[in-house]
GROMACS .gro file of C-alpha atoms in nm:
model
  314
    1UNK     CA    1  -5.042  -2.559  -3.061
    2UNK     CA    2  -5.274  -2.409  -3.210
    3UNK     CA    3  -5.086  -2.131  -3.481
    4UNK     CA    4  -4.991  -2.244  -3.802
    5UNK     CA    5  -4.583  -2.321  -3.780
    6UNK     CA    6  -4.648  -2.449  -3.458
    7UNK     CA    7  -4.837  -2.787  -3.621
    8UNK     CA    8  -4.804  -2.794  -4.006
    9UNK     CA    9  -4.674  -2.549  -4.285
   10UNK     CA   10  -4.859  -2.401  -4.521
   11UNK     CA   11  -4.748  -2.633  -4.785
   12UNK     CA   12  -4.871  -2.939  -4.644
   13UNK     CA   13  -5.219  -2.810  -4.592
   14UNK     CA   14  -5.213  -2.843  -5.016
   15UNK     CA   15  -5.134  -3.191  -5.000
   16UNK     CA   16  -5.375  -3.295  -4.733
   17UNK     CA   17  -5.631  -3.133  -4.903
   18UNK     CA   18  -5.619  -3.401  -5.117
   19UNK     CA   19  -5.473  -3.656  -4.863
   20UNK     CA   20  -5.722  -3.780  -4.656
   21UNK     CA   21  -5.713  -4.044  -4.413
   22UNK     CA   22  -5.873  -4.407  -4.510
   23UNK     CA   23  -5.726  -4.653  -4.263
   24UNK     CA   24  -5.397  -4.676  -4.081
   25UNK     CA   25  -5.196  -4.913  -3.988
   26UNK     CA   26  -4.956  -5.024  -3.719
   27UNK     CA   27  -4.679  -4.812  -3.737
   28UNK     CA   28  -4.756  -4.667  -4.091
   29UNK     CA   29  -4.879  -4.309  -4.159
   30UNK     CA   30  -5.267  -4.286  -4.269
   31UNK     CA   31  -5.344  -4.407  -4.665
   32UNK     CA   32  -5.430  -4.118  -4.863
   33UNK     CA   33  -5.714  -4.097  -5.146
   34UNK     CA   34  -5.829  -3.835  -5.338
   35UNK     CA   35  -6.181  -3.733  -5.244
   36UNK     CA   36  -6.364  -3.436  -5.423
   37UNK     CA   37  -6.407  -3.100  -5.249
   38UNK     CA   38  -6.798  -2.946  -5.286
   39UNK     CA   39  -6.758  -2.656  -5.613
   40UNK     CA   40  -6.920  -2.309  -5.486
   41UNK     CA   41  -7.190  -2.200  -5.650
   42UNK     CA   42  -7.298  -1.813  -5.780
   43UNK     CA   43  -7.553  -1.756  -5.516
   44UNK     CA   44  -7.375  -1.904  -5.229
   45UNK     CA   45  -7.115  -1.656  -4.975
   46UNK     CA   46  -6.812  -1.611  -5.069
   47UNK     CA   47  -6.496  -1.674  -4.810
   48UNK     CA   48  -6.245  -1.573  -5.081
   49UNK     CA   49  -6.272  -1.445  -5.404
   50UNK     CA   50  -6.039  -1.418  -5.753
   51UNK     CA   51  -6.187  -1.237  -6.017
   52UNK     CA   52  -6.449  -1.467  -6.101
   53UNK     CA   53  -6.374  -1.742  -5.898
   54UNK     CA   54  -6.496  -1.811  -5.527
   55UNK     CA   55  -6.459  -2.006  -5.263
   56UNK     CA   56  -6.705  -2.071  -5.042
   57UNK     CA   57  -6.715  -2.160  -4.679
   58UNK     CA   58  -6.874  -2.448  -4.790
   59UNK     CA   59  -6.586  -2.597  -4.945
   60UNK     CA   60  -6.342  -2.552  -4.634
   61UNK     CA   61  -6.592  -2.717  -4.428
   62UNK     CA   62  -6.565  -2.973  -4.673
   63UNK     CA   63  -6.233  -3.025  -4.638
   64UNK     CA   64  -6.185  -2.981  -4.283
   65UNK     CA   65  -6.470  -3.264  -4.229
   66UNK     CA   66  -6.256  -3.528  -4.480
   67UNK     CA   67  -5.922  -3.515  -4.254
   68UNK     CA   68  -5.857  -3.714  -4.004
   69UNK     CA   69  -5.961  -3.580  -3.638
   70UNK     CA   70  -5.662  -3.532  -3.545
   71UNK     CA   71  -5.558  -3.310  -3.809
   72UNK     CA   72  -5.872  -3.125  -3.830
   73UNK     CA   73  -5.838  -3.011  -3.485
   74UNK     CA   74  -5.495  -2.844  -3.566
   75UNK     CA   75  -5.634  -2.737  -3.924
   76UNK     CA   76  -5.882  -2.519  -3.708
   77UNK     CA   77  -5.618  -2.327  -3.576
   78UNK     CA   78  -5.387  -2.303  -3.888
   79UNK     CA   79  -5.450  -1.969  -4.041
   80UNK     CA   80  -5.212  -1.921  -4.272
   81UNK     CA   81  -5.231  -2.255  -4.365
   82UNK     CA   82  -5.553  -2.263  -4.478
   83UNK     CA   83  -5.533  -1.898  -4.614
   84UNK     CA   84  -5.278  -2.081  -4.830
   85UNK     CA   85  -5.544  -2.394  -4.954
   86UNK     CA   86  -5.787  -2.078  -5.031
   87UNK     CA   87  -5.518  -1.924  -5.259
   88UNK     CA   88  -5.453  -2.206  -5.403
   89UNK     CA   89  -5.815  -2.342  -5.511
   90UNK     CA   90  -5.856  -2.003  -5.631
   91UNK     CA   91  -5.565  -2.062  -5.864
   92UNK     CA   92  -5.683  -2.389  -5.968
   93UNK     CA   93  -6.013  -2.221  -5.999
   94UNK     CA   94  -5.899  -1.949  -6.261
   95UNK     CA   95  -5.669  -2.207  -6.477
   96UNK     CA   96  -5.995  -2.435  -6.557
   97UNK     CA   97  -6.194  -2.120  -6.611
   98UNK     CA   98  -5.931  -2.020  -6.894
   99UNK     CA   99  -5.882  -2.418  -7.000
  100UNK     CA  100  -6.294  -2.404  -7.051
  101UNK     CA  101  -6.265  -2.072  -7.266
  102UNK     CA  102  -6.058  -2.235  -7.478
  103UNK     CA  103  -6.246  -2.579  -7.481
  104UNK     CA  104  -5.983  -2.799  -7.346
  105UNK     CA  105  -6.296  -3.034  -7.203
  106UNK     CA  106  -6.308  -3.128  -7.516
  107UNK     CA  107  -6.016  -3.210  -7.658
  108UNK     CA  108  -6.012  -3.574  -7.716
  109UNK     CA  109  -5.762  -3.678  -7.508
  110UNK     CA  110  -5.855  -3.482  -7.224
  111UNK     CA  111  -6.216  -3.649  -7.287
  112UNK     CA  112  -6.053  -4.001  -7.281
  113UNK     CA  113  -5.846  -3.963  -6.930
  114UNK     CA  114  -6.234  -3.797  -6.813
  115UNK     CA  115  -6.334  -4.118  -6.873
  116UNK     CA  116  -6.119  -4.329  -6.754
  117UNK     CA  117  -6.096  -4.127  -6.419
  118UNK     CA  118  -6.478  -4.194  -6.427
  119UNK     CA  119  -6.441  -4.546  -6.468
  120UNK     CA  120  -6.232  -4.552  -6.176
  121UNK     CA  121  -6.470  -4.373  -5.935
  122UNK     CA  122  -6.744  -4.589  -6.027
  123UNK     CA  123  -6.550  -4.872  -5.986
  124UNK     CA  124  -6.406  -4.770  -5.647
  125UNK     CA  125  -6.773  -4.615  -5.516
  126UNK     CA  126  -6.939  -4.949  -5.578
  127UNK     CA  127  -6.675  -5.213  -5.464
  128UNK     CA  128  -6.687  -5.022  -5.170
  129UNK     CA  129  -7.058  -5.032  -5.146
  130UNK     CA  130  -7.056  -5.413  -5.159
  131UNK     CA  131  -6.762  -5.487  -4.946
  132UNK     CA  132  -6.944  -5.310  -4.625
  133UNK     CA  133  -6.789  -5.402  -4.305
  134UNK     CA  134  -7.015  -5.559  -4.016
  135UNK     CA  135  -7.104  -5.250  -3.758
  136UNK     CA  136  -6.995  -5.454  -3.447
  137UNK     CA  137  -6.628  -5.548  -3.623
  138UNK     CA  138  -6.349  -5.596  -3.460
  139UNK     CA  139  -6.509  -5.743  -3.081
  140UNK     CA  140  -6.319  -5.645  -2.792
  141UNK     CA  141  -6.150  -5.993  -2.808
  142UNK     CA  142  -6.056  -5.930  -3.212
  143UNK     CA  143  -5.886  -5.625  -3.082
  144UNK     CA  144  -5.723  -5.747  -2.789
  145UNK     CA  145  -5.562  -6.040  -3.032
  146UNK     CA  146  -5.452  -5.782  -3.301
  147UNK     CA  147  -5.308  -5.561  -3.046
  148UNK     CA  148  -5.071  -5.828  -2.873
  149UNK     CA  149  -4.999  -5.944  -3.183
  150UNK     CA  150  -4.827  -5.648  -3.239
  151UNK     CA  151  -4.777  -5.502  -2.907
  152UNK     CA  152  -4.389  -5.469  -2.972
  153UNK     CA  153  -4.474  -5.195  -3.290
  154UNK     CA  154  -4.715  -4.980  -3.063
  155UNK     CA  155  -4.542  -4.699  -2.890
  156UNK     CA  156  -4.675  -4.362  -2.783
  157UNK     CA  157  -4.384  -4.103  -2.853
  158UNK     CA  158  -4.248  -3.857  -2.600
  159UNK     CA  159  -4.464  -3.576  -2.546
  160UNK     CA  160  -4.441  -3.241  -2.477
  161UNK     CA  161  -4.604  -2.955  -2.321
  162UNK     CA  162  -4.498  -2.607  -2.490
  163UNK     CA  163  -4.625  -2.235  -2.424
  164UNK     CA  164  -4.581  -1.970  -2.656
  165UNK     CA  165  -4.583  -1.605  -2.791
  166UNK     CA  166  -4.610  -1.564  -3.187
  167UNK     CA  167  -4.584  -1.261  -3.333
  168UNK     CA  168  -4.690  -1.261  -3.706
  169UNK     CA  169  -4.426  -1.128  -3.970
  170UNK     CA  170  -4.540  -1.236  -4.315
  171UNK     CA  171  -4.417  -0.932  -4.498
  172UNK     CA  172  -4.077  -0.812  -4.563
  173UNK     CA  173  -4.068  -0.468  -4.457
  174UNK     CA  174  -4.247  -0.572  -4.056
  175UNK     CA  175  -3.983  -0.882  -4.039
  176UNK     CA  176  -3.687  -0.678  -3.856
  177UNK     CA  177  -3.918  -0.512  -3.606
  178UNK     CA  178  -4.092  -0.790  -3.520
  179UNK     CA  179  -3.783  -0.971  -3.415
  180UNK     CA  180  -3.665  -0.741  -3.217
  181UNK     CA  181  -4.030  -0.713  -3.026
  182UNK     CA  182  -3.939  -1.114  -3.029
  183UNK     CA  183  -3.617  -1.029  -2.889
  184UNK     CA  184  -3.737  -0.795  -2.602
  185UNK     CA  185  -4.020  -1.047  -2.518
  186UNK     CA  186  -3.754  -1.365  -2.498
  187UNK     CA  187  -3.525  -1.192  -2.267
  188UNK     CA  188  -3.794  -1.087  -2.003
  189UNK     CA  189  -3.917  -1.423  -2.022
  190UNK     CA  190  -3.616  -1.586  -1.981
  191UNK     CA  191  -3.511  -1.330  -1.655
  192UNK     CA  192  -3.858  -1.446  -1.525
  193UNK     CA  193  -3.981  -1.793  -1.666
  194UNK     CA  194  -4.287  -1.759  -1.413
  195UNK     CA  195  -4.422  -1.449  -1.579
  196UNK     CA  196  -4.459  -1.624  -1.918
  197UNK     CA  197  -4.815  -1.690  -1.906
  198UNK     CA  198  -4.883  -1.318  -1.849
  199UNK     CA  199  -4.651  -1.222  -2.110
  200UNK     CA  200  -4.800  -1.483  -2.367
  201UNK     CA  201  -5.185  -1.364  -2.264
  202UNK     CA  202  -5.055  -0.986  -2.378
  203UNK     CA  203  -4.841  -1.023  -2.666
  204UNK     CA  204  -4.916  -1.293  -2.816
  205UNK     CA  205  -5.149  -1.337  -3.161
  206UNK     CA  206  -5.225  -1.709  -3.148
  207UNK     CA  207  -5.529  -1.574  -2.966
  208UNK     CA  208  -5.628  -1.967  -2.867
  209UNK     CA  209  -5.333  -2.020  -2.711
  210UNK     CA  210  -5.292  -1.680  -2.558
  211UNK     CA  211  -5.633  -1.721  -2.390
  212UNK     CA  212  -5.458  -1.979  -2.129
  213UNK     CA  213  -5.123  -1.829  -2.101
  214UNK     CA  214  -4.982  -1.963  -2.434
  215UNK     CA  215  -5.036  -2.317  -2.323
  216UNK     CA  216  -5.064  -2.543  -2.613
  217UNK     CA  217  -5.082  -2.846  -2.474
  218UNK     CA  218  -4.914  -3.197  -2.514
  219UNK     CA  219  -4.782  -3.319  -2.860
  220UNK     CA  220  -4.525  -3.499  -3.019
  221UNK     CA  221  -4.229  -3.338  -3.158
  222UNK     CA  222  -4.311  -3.458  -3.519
  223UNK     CA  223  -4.629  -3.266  -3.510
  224UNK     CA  224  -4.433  -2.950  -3.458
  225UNK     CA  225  -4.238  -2.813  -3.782
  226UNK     CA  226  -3.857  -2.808  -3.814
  227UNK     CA  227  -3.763  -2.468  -3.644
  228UNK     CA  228  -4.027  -2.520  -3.366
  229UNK     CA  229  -3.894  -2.903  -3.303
  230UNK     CA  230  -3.542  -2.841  -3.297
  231UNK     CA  231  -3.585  -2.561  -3.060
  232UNK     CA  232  -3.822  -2.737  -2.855
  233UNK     CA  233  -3.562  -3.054  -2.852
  234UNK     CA  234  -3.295  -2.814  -2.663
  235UNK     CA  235  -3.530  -2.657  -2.430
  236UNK     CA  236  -3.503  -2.826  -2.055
  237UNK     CA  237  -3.807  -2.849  -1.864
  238UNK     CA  238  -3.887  -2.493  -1.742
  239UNK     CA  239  -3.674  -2.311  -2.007
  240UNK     CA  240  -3.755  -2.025  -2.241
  241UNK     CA  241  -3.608  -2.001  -2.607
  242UNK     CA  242  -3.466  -1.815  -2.781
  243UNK     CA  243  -3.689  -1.637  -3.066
  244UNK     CA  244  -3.724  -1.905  -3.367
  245UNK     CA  245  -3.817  -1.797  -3.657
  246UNK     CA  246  -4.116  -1.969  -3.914
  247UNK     CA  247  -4.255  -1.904  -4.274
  248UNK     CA  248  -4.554  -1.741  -4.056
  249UNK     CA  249  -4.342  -1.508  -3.764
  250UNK     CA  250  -4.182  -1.547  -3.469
  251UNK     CA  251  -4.203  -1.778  -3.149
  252UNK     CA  252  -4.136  -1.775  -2.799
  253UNK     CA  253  -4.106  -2.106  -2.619
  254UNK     CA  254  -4.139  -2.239  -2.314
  255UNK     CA  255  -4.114  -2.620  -2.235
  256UNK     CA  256  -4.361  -2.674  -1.906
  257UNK     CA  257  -4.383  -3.032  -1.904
  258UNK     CA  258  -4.222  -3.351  -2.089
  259UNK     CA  259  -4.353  -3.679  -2.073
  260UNK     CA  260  -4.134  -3.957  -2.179
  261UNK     CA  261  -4.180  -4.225  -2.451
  262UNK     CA  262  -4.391  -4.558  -2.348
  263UNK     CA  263  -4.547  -4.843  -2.480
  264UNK     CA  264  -4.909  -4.747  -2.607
  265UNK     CA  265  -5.184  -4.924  -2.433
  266UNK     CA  266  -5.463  -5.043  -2.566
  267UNK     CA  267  -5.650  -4.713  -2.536
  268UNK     CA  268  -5.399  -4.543  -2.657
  269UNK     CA  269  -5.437  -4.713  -3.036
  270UNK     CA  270  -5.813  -4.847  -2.978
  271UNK     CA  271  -5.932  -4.570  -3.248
  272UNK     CA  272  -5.662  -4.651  -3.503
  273UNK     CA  273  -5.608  -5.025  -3.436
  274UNK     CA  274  -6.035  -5.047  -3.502
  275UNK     CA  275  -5.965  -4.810  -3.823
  276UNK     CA  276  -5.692  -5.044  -3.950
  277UNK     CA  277  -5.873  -5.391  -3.867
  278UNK     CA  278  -6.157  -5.262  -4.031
  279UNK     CA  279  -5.960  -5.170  -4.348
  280UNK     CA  280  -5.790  -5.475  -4.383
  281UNK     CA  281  -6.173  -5.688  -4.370
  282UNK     CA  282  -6.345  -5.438  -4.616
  283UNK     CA  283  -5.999  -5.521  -4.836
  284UNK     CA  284  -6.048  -5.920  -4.791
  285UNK     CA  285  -6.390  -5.859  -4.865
  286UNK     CA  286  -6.381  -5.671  -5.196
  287UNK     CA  287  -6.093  -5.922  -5.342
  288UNK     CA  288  -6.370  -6.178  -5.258
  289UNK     CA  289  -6.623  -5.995  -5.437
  290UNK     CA  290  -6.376  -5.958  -5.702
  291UNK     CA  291  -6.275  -6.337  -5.734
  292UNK     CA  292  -6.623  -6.493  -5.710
  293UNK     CA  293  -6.707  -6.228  -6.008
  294UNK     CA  294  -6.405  -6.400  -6.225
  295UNK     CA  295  -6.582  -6.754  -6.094
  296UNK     CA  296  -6.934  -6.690  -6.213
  297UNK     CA  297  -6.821  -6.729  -6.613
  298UNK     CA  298  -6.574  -6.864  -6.806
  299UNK     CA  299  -6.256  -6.704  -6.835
  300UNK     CA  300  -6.049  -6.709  -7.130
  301UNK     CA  301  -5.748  -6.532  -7.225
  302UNK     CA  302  -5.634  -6.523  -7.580
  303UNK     CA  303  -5.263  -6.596  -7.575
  304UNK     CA  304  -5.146  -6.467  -7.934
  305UNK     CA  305  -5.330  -6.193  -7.891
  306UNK     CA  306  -5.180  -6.176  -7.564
  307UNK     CA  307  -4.859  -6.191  -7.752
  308UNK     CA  308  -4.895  -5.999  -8.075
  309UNK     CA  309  -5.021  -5.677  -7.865
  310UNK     CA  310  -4.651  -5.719  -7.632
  311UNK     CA  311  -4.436  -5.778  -7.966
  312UNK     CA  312  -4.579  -5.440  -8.086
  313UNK     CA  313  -4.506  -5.273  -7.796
  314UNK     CA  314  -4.773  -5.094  -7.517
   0.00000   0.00000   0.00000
């Protein structure tokens, strides 16, 4: 679905603008790494701005393209979501303007952790660089292995197919009356569950959704947030909630369609299986790298030093 409460809060967008997916594997959620988002510039538009401070369309599109596919997709649709990222790089934005006035760059142990983080990205950017993975890697026989290997772990989760009618209510004073235009809307609904789809096209202000009838789709339960889930959990096939209240407004909710849990085929996990394999050979590469740079010259380790530095304490 394509509002905001209907996939991911508002909060989360913050972490996964930092949290972007590397690799994943079987039956773990993606690794995160922190990746840095392109800085505006004076001369280029402006998509928000903070005194000084911009943001630039550039720098959404930047972090839209670093998330996963997946979560891009429902990113696109998250308004308030991302309206909260924007507020909150602005923040971030107008704390290191006042940390520069004050030339916190330069303090000395700001200067040292600069350098050390640098260290790091170099050292990260060029392992990488010489740990490539082949093109053609896994074959179709390297993925077929991997996958019965662990057929028992892959699963595709029940899915299910929800319609709805959102109302916004982010300020105080609109809350009331929008849940009672919530209200009205449930209780035709319910009395008619066939006239949904008209009533969804009308009201509704997830305009993506509304376009066919409030129809969002198939999806998990765990991509929907708490209030949505639970309510959705309830619902038979065919029913119409109750209005449920989220951080962003109000939702009506229709369950059309359920599809029951079953054991992923190949297909299913060929994307993430690939992503995973691949990880896991550009990781046995690199310690490679890694241990044949240790083998090239002799290694010695001074063992009172060794000693001396953990009497004194690190």
């Amino acid at each position: 679905m394509k509002k905001p409460t209907f996939v991911i809060s508002a909060a989360a967008l913050g972490l996964l603008a930092v949290a972007l997916v590397l690799g994943l594997r079987p039956g773990s959620d993606p690794v995160a790494a922190v990746q840095t988002v392109s800085v505006a510039t004076a001369d280029s538009p402006s998509l928000a701005r903070l005194g000084n401070q911009h943001v630039s369309p550039d720098e959404l599109k930047a972090l839209l393209a670093a998330l996963a596919p997946e979560v891009r997709q429902q990113m696109r649709g998250n308004r308030a979501a991302l309206e909260g990222w924007i507020r909150a790089r602005l923040a971030e934005k107008a704390v290191l303007e006042q940390a520069d006035a004050q030339g916190w760059r330069e303090r000395p142990e700001v200067e040292r952790q600069t350098r050390a983080a640098a260290e790091q990205i170099v050292f990260r950017d060029y392992l990488r660089s010489v740990s490539q993975v082949p093109a053609g890697y896994p074959s179709e026989d390297e993925l077929k292995q991997a996958y019965d290997a662990g057929k028992a772990n892959w699963t595709a989760p029940a899915l299910y197919r929800v319609s709805q009618i959102f109302l916004a209510a982010t300020e105080p004073q609109t809350v009331e009356a929008v849940r009672r235009q919530a209200l009205e809307l449930s209780k035709k609904a319910q009395a008619s569950p066939a006239e949904f789809g008209a009533l969804a096209s009308r009201f509704s202000q997830d305009r993506s959704s509304a376009e066919r009838g409030g129809d969002s789709g198939f999806q998990p339960l765990q991509q929907l947030v708490p209030p949505v889930r639970e309510a959705v959990a309830r619902l038979k096939v065919g029913a119409v909630s109750d209005p449920v209240q989220s951080p962003a407004g109000f939702h009506v909710i229709k369950l059309t369609e359920q599809q029951p849990a079953r054991e992923a085929t190949l297909d299913d996990v060929r994307e993430r299986l690939t992503q995973a394999l691949r990880a896991q050979r550009q990781e046995q590469i690199a310690k490679a790298y890694l241990d044949g740079m240790l083998d090239t010259a002799t290694l010695s380790i001074d063992g009172a030093q060794l000693s001396k530095v953990l009497e004194e304490g690190l």
